[in-house]
Every structure is written in structure tokens, then in C-alpha cells.
Short mmCIF file of C-alpha atoms in Angstrom, two decimals:
data_model
loop_
_atom_site.label_atom_id
_atom_site.label_comp_id
_atom_site.label_asym_id
_atom_site.label_seq_id
_atom_site.Cartn_x
_atom_site.Cartn_y
_atom_site.Cartn_z
CA MET A 227 -0.24 -0.25 -0.01
CA THR A 228 3.15 1.96 0.59
CA GLU A 229 4.49 3.03 -2.63
CA LYS A 230 0.27 3.51 -3.88
CA LEU A 231 0.00 5.64 -1.63
CA LEU A 232 3.52 7.50 -2.70
CA GLU A 233 2.25 7.67 -6.53
CA LEU A 234 -1.37 8.74 -5.10
CA ALA A 235 0.17 11.69 -3.12
CA LYS A 236 1.48 12.98 -6.91
CA ASN A 237 -1.88 14.32 -7.66
CA SER A 238 -1.97 16.23 -4.57
CA TYR A 239 -2.38 20.40 -5.02
CA SER A 240 -0.94 21.93 -1.46
CA PRO A 241 1.30 24.59 -3.04
CA TYR A 242 0.84 26.47 -0.05
CA SER A 243 1.54 24.01 3.05
CA HIS A 244 3.82 21.70 0.41
CA PHE A 245 2.33 18.46 2.56
CA ARG A 246 0.93 15.84 0.00
CA VAL A 247 -1.93 13.88 1.71
CA ALA A 248 -3.01 10.51 -0.08
CA THR A 249 -5.90 8.44 1.17
CA ILE A 250 -7.59 5.25 -0.43
CA VAL A 251 -10.63 4.10 1.27
CA VAL A 252 -11.36 -0.18 0.55
CA MET A 253 -15.27 -1.04 0.46
CA LYS A 254 -16.63 -4.73 1.96
CA ASP A 255 -16.92 -4.85 -1.57
CA GLY A 256 -13.09 -5.01 -2.50
CA THR A 257 -13.87 -1.34 -4.51
CA GLU A 258 -11.04 1.16 -3.63
CA PHE A 259 -11.54 5.12 -3.79
CA LYS A 260 -9.00 7.65 -4.06
CA GLY A 261 -8.31 11.35 -2.54
CA VAL A 262 -5.47 13.60 -1.97
CA ASN A 263 -5.53 16.93 -0.37
CA VAL A 264 -6.46 20.01 -2.43
CA GLU A 265 -5.61 23.47 -1.10
CA ASN A 266 -6.73 26.94 -1.82
CA ALA A 267 -6.11 30.35 -1.33
CA ALA A 268 -8.53 30.47 1.24
CA TYR A 269 -7.64 28.25 2.81
CA GLY A 270 -10.97 27.36 4.68
CA SER A 271 -11.87 25.43 1.28
CA GLY A 272 -9.73 22.77 0.78
CA ILE A 273 -10.14 19.09 1.53
CA CYS A 274 -8.12 17.36 3.15
CA SER A 275 -7.45 13.41 1.39
CA GLU A 276 -9.30 11.83 3.91
CA ARG A 277 -12.45 13.16 2.76
CA SER A 278 -11.53 13.60 -0.97
CA ALA A 279 -11.75 9.84 -0.51
CA ILE A 280 -14.84 9.14 1.33
CA LEU A 281 -16.85 11.54 -0.05
CA ALA A 282 -16.00 10.11 -3.91
CA ALA A 283 -17.15 6.93 -2.51
CA ILE A 284 -20.52 8.43 -1.18
CA SER A 285 -20.92 9.98 -4.29
CA ASN A 286 -20.53 6.95 -5.90
CA GLY A 287 -23.83 5.77 -4.06
CA TYR A 288 -21.53 3.68 -1.49
CA LYS A 289 -23.71 4.64 2.27
CA LYS A 290 -22.58 4.20 6.51
CA GLY A 291 -21.09 1.39 7.16
CA ASP A 292 -20.20 0.23 3.51
CA PHE A 293 -16.29 1.17 4.25
CA LYS A 294 -13.72 -1.76 5.16
CA GLU A 295 -10.61 0.20 5.43
CA LEU A 296 -8.73 3.51 5.23
CA HIS A 297 -5.33 3.77 4.41
CA CYS A 298 -3.70 7.62 5.14
CA MET A 299 -0.25 9.08 4.50
CA CYS A 300 1.42 12.33 4.51
CA ALA A 301 3.88 11.76 1.63
CA ASP A 302 6.51 14.43 2.62
CA SER A 303 7.29 13.15 5.85
CA ASN A 304 9.01 10.10 7.49
CA ARG A 305 6.79 10.52 10.41
CA ILE A 306 3.39 8.82 10.97
CA SER A 307 0.30 11.58 10.93
CA THR A 308 -3.05 10.74 11.95
CA SER A 309 -6.06 12.69 10.82
CA CYS A 310 -7.25 15.99 11.71
CA PHE A 311 -10.37 16.35 13.53
CA GLY A 312 -12.55 17.70 10.50
CA CYS A 313 -11.88 14.13 9.11
CA ARG A 314 -12.16 12.82 12.28
CA GLN A 315 -15.40 13.52 12.53
CA VAL A 316 -16.70 12.41 8.89
CA ILE A 317 -14.66 9.22 9.81
CA SER A 318 -16.65 8.35 13.04
CA GLU A 319 -20.53 9.01 11.41
CA LEU A 320 -19.53 7.10 8.55
CA PHE A 321 -17.53 4.01 9.29
CA ASP A 322 -18.15 1.54 11.88
CA LYS A 323 -16.72 1.76 14.85
CA ASP A 324 -14.34 -1.65 14.22
CA VAL A 325 -13.33 -0.38 10.89
CA PRO A 326 -9.81 -0.53 10.80
CA LEU A 327 -7.54 3.19 9.66
CA TYR A 328 -3.91 2.42 8.78
CA PHE A 329 -1.62 5.54 8.89
CA TYR A 330 1.75 5.61 6.91
CA SER A 331 4.88 7.38 7.24
CA ASN A 332 6.40 7.78 3.63
CA ASN A 333 9.46 5.07 4.61
CA GLY A 334 6.79 2.48 5.16
CA ASP A 335 6.07 2.91 8.83
CA VAL A 336 2.75 2.04 10.08
CA LYS A 337 0.35 2.69 12.72
CA LYS A 338 -3.29 0.45 12.85
CA TYR A 339 -6.44 2.30 14.90
CA THR A 340 -9.93 1.29 14.87
CA VAL A 341 -12.42 4.43 14.44
CA GLU A 342 -13.42 3.85 18.50
CA GLU A 343 -9.71 4.36 18.71
CA LEU A 344 -9.02 7.43 16.79
CA CYS A 345 -12.46 9.19 17.62
CA PRO A 346 -13.14 7.72 21.29
CA TYR A 347 -15.80 11.03 22.08
CA PRO A 348 -17.64 10.56 18.80
CA PHE A 349 -20.06 13.49 18.24
CA ASP A 350 -22.61 11.66 16.77
CA GLU A 351 -26.93 11.56 16.40
CA GLU A 352 -27.47 11.20 20.03
CA ASP A 353 -25.76 14.53 20.41
CA LEU A 354 -28.67 16.87 18.27
CA LYS A 355 -31.23 15.51 20.36
#
């Protein structure tokens, strides 16, 4: 998966941070959706690679609970980084709690979490009542 993520990261549009991030989400039927971070001069209008990949899956008809796993890499870092809190919110909303999330460094180190481990206190539909 490391090589696939490094290759995908080449598609990142990150002229401001120079921090290329790539994500591949795998669905329960084996279909893969890819995403990269896309920055914008109006910083808040950019999107992270995790949400880019997840929203591509939803746009293609997949639903909450259809996600099997997520793989994410910051291609310009030999450090393992995890998702921002905006992405964690989307992950906790759409993925089952036991779905594995894999985060890679650019040298191949990997750390695995479950959604529940990465998002132990989700804000969900119960909080809206």
C-alpha cells in the first residue's frame, strides 16, 4: 500500500503547505476510492485527502457502513500523522467503530487504529437531540 499511496500523493495540490497527503478507502466489496488533499488560497476551502476519498465513495452510491478500511499517508514526512478532527468527524459518522484505519510514513512505517480508538468520543446524532 505504501507505493500506491506515494504514487497517489503526486496528484496532491498543495502549493501552500507543500504537505502532500493521499488516502485510499476500501469498501466492503473491494472497490477502492482515492483522495488527495487539495489546497486553496482561501485556506478554509481546501479539502483533506481522507474526506476527498470518503466523499468520492459516497458520491458513487456507497453508504454509511460500507467502508472496510482506510489507508492514509503524508508523503512528505517520515513521521506517521493521523487525521485532523474534521476528518475524524466524517470517519466516525460513516465508518463502523471496528473499521481499521492505517496511517503510514513515507518510509513505510505503519500504525493501525480502529475508528473507536481514533475517535473515542464522537459527536453523533444522539448529541443533536
